[in-house]
Amino acid sequence: MTPTQFAVLVQRAAAVWLGVDVEKTIDLGGGVKMKFVLIPAGEFIMGSPANEEGRADNEGPQHRVGITTSFYIGKYEVTQEQWER
């Protein structure tokens, strides 16, 4: 299982546990919609190990990041049409 697949699995498990949707689509009107994904509360390690092959200088140091409140974030970049809505 790749890290991305694992992250999706954790996200879905958290959503089931919280009783919320993993993804939401918001209708902005005029046929314009926007998709959001759940970022569940929890902790993760940000950054890559110092001994990782191909690591760039701006990828460390590794540190723990905590998210205290679940939230939704846009799944894709905001389009001009969405921004104008």
PDB file of C-alpha atoms in Angstrom:
ATOM      1  CA  MET A   1       0.000   0.000   0.000  1.00  0.00           C
ATOM      2  CA  THR A   2       1.372   3.386  -0.980  1.00  0.00           C
ATOM      3  CA  PRO A   3       1.401   6.329   1.466  1.00  0.00           C
ATOM      4  CA  THR A   4      -1.346   8.000  -0.595  1.00  0.00           C
ATOM      5  CA  GLN A   5      -3.556   4.901  -0.485  1.00  0.00           C
ATOM      6  CA  PHE A   6      -2.990   4.674   3.263  1.00  0.00           C
ATOM      7  CA  ALA A   7      -3.907   8.340   3.725  1.00  0.00           C
ATOM      8  CA  VAL A   8      -7.167   7.825   1.819  1.00  0.00           C
ATOM      9  CA  LEU A   9      -7.959   4.767   3.952  1.00  0.00           C
ATOM     10  CA  VAL A  10      -7.344   6.693   7.173  1.00  0.00           C
ATOM     11  CA  GLN A  11      -9.410   9.615   5.875  1.00  0.00           C
ATOM     12  CA  ARG A  12     -12.360   7.354   5.097  1.00  0.00           C
ATOM     13  CA  ALA A  13     -12.109   5.540   8.436  1.00  0.00           C
ATOM     14  CA  ALA A  14     -12.074   8.864  10.276  1.00  0.00           C
ATOM     15  CA  ALA A  15     -15.086  10.042   8.309  1.00  0.00           C
ATOM     16  CA  VAL A  16     -17.047   6.914   9.205  1.00  0.00           C
ATOM     17  CA  TRP A  17     -16.050   7.289  12.850  1.00  0.00           C
ATOM     18  CA  LEU A  18     -17.071  10.964  12.844  1.00  0.00           C
ATOM     19  CA  GLY A  19     -20.246  10.234  10.873  1.00  0.00           C
ATOM     20  CA  VAL A  20     -19.418  12.718   8.117  1.00  0.00           C
ATOM     21  CA  ASP A  21     -18.895  12.579   4.360  1.00  0.00           C
ATOM     22  CA  VAL A  22     -15.352  12.104   3.048  1.00  0.00           C
ATOM     23  CA  GLU A  23     -16.179  14.340   0.094  1.00  0.00           C
ATOM     24  CA  LYS A  24     -18.735  17.098  -0.374  1.00  0.00           C
ATOM     25  CA  THR A  25     -19.853  18.939  -3.476  1.00  0.00           C
ATOM     26  CA  ILE A  26     -21.129  22.466  -2.945  1.00  0.00           C
ATOM     27  CA  ASP A  27     -23.392  24.092  -5.537  1.00  0.00           C
ATOM     28  CA  LEU A  28     -22.252  27.689  -5.980  1.00  0.00           C
ATOM     29  CA  GLY A  29     -25.154  28.480  -8.293  1.00  0.00           C
ATOM     30  CA  GLY A  30     -25.346  28.972 -12.029  1.00  0.00           C
ATOM     31  CA  GLY A  31     -24.211  25.400 -12.653  1.00  0.00           C
ATOM     32  CA  VAL A  32     -20.893  26.005 -10.872  1.00  0.00           C
ATOM     33  CA  LYS A  33     -19.900  23.426  -8.277  1.00  0.00           C
ATOM     34  CA  MET A  34     -16.904  22.882  -6.040  1.00  0.00           C
ATOM     35  CA  LYS A  35     -15.627  19.614  -4.544  1.00  0.00           C
ATOM     36  CA  PHE A  36     -14.191  19.385  -1.041  1.00  0.00           C
ATOM     37  CA  VAL A  37     -12.460  16.571   0.868  1.00  0.00           C
ATOM     38  CA  LEU A  38     -12.341  15.970   4.603  1.00  0.00           C
ATOM     39  CA  ILE A  39      -9.112  16.541   6.484  1.00  0.00           C
ATOM     40  CA  PRO A  40      -9.693  14.648   9.751  1.00  0.00           C
ATOM     41  CA  ALA A  41      -8.277  15.731  13.081  1.00  0.00           C
ATOM     42  CA  GLY A  42      -5.147  13.835  14.054  1.00  0.00           C
ATOM     43  CA  GLU A  43      -1.367  13.884  13.879  1.00  0.00           C
ATOM     44  CA  PHE A  44       1.218  13.133  11.219  1.00  0.00           C
ATOM     45  CA  ILE A  45       4.946  13.486  10.635  1.00  0.00           C
ATOM     46  CA  MET A  46       5.816  16.240   8.151  1.00  0.00           C
ATOM     47  CA  GLY A  47       9.107  16.253   6.282  1.00  0.00           C
ATOM     48  CA  SER A  48      11.399  13.571   4.972  1.00  0.00           C
ATOM     49  CA  PRO A  49      14.148  11.727   6.872  1.00  0.00           C
ATOM     50  CA  ALA A  50      17.596  13.319   6.646  1.00  0.00           C
ATOM     51  CA  ASN A  51      19.003  10.124   5.078  1.00  0.00           C
ATOM     52  CA  GLU A  52      16.338   9.810   2.347  1.00  0.00           C
ATOM     53  CA  GLU A  53      17.819   9.442  -1.131  1.00  0.00           C
ATOM     54  CA  GLY A  54      17.162  12.514  -3.279  1.00  0.00           C
ATOM     55  CA  ARG A  55      15.996  14.604  -0.309  1.00  0.00           C
ATOM     56  CA  ALA A  56      16.049  18.380  -0.845  1.00  0.00           C
ATOM     57  CA  ASP A  57      17.232  20.803   1.854  1.00  0.00           C
ATOM     58  CA  ASN A  58      13.739  22.260   2.261  1.00  0.00           C
ATOM     59  CA  GLU A  59      12.149  18.883   3.162  1.00  0.00           C
ATOM     60  CA  GLY A  60      13.160  18.838   6.825  1.00  0.00           C
ATOM     61  CA  PRO A  61      13.569  18.601   9.614  1.00  0.00           C
ATOM     62  CA  GLN A  62      10.875  16.044  10.300  1.00  0.00           C
ATOM     63  CA  HIS A  63       8.373  17.206  12.884  1.00  0.00           C
ATOM     64  CA  ARG A  64       4.997  16.180  14.268  1.00  0.00           C
ATOM     65  CA  VAL A  65       1.982  18.205  13.103  1.00  0.00           C
ATOM     66  CA  GLY A  66      -1.324  18.127  14.948  1.00  0.00           C
ATOM     67  CA  ILE A  67      -4.713  19.000  13.488  1.00  0.00           C
ATOM     68  CA  THR A  68      -7.143  19.606  16.351  1.00  0.00           C
ATOM     69  CA  THR A  69     -10.334  20.141  14.342  1.00  0.00           C
ATOM     70  CA  SER A  70     -11.477  18.293  11.217  1.00  0.00           C
ATOM     71  CA  PHE A  71     -12.186  20.504   8.206  1.00  0.00           C
ATOM     72  CA  TYR A  72     -12.954  20.385   4.491  1.00  0.00           C
ATOM     73  CA  ILE A  73     -10.559  21.731   1.866  1.00  0.00           C
ATOM     74  CA  GLY A  74     -10.980  22.181  -1.885  1.00  0.00           C
ATOM     75  CA  LYS A  75     -10.116  19.025  -3.803  1.00  0.00           C
ATOM     76  CA  TYR A  76      -8.905  20.974  -6.837  1.00  0.00           C
ATOM     77  CA  GLU A  77      -7.532  24.422  -7.521  1.00  0.00           C
ATOM     78  CA  VAL A  78     -10.195  27.126  -7.558  1.00  0.00           C
ATOM     79  CA  THR A  79     -11.241  28.037 -11.084  1.00  0.00           C
ATOM     80  CA  GLN A  80     -11.888  31.614 -12.198  1.00  0.00           C
ATOM     81  CA  GLU A  81     -15.576  30.750 -12.532  1.00  0.00           C
ATOM     82  CA  GLN A  82     -15.704  29.466  -8.950  1.00  0.00           C
ATOM     83  CA  TRP A  83     -13.814  32.507  -7.662  1.00  0.00           C
ATOM     84  CA  GLU A  84     -16.233  34.874  -9.358  1.00  0.00           C
ATOM     85  CA  ARG A  85     -19.200  33.024  -7.793  1.00  0.00           C
TER      86      ARG A  85
END
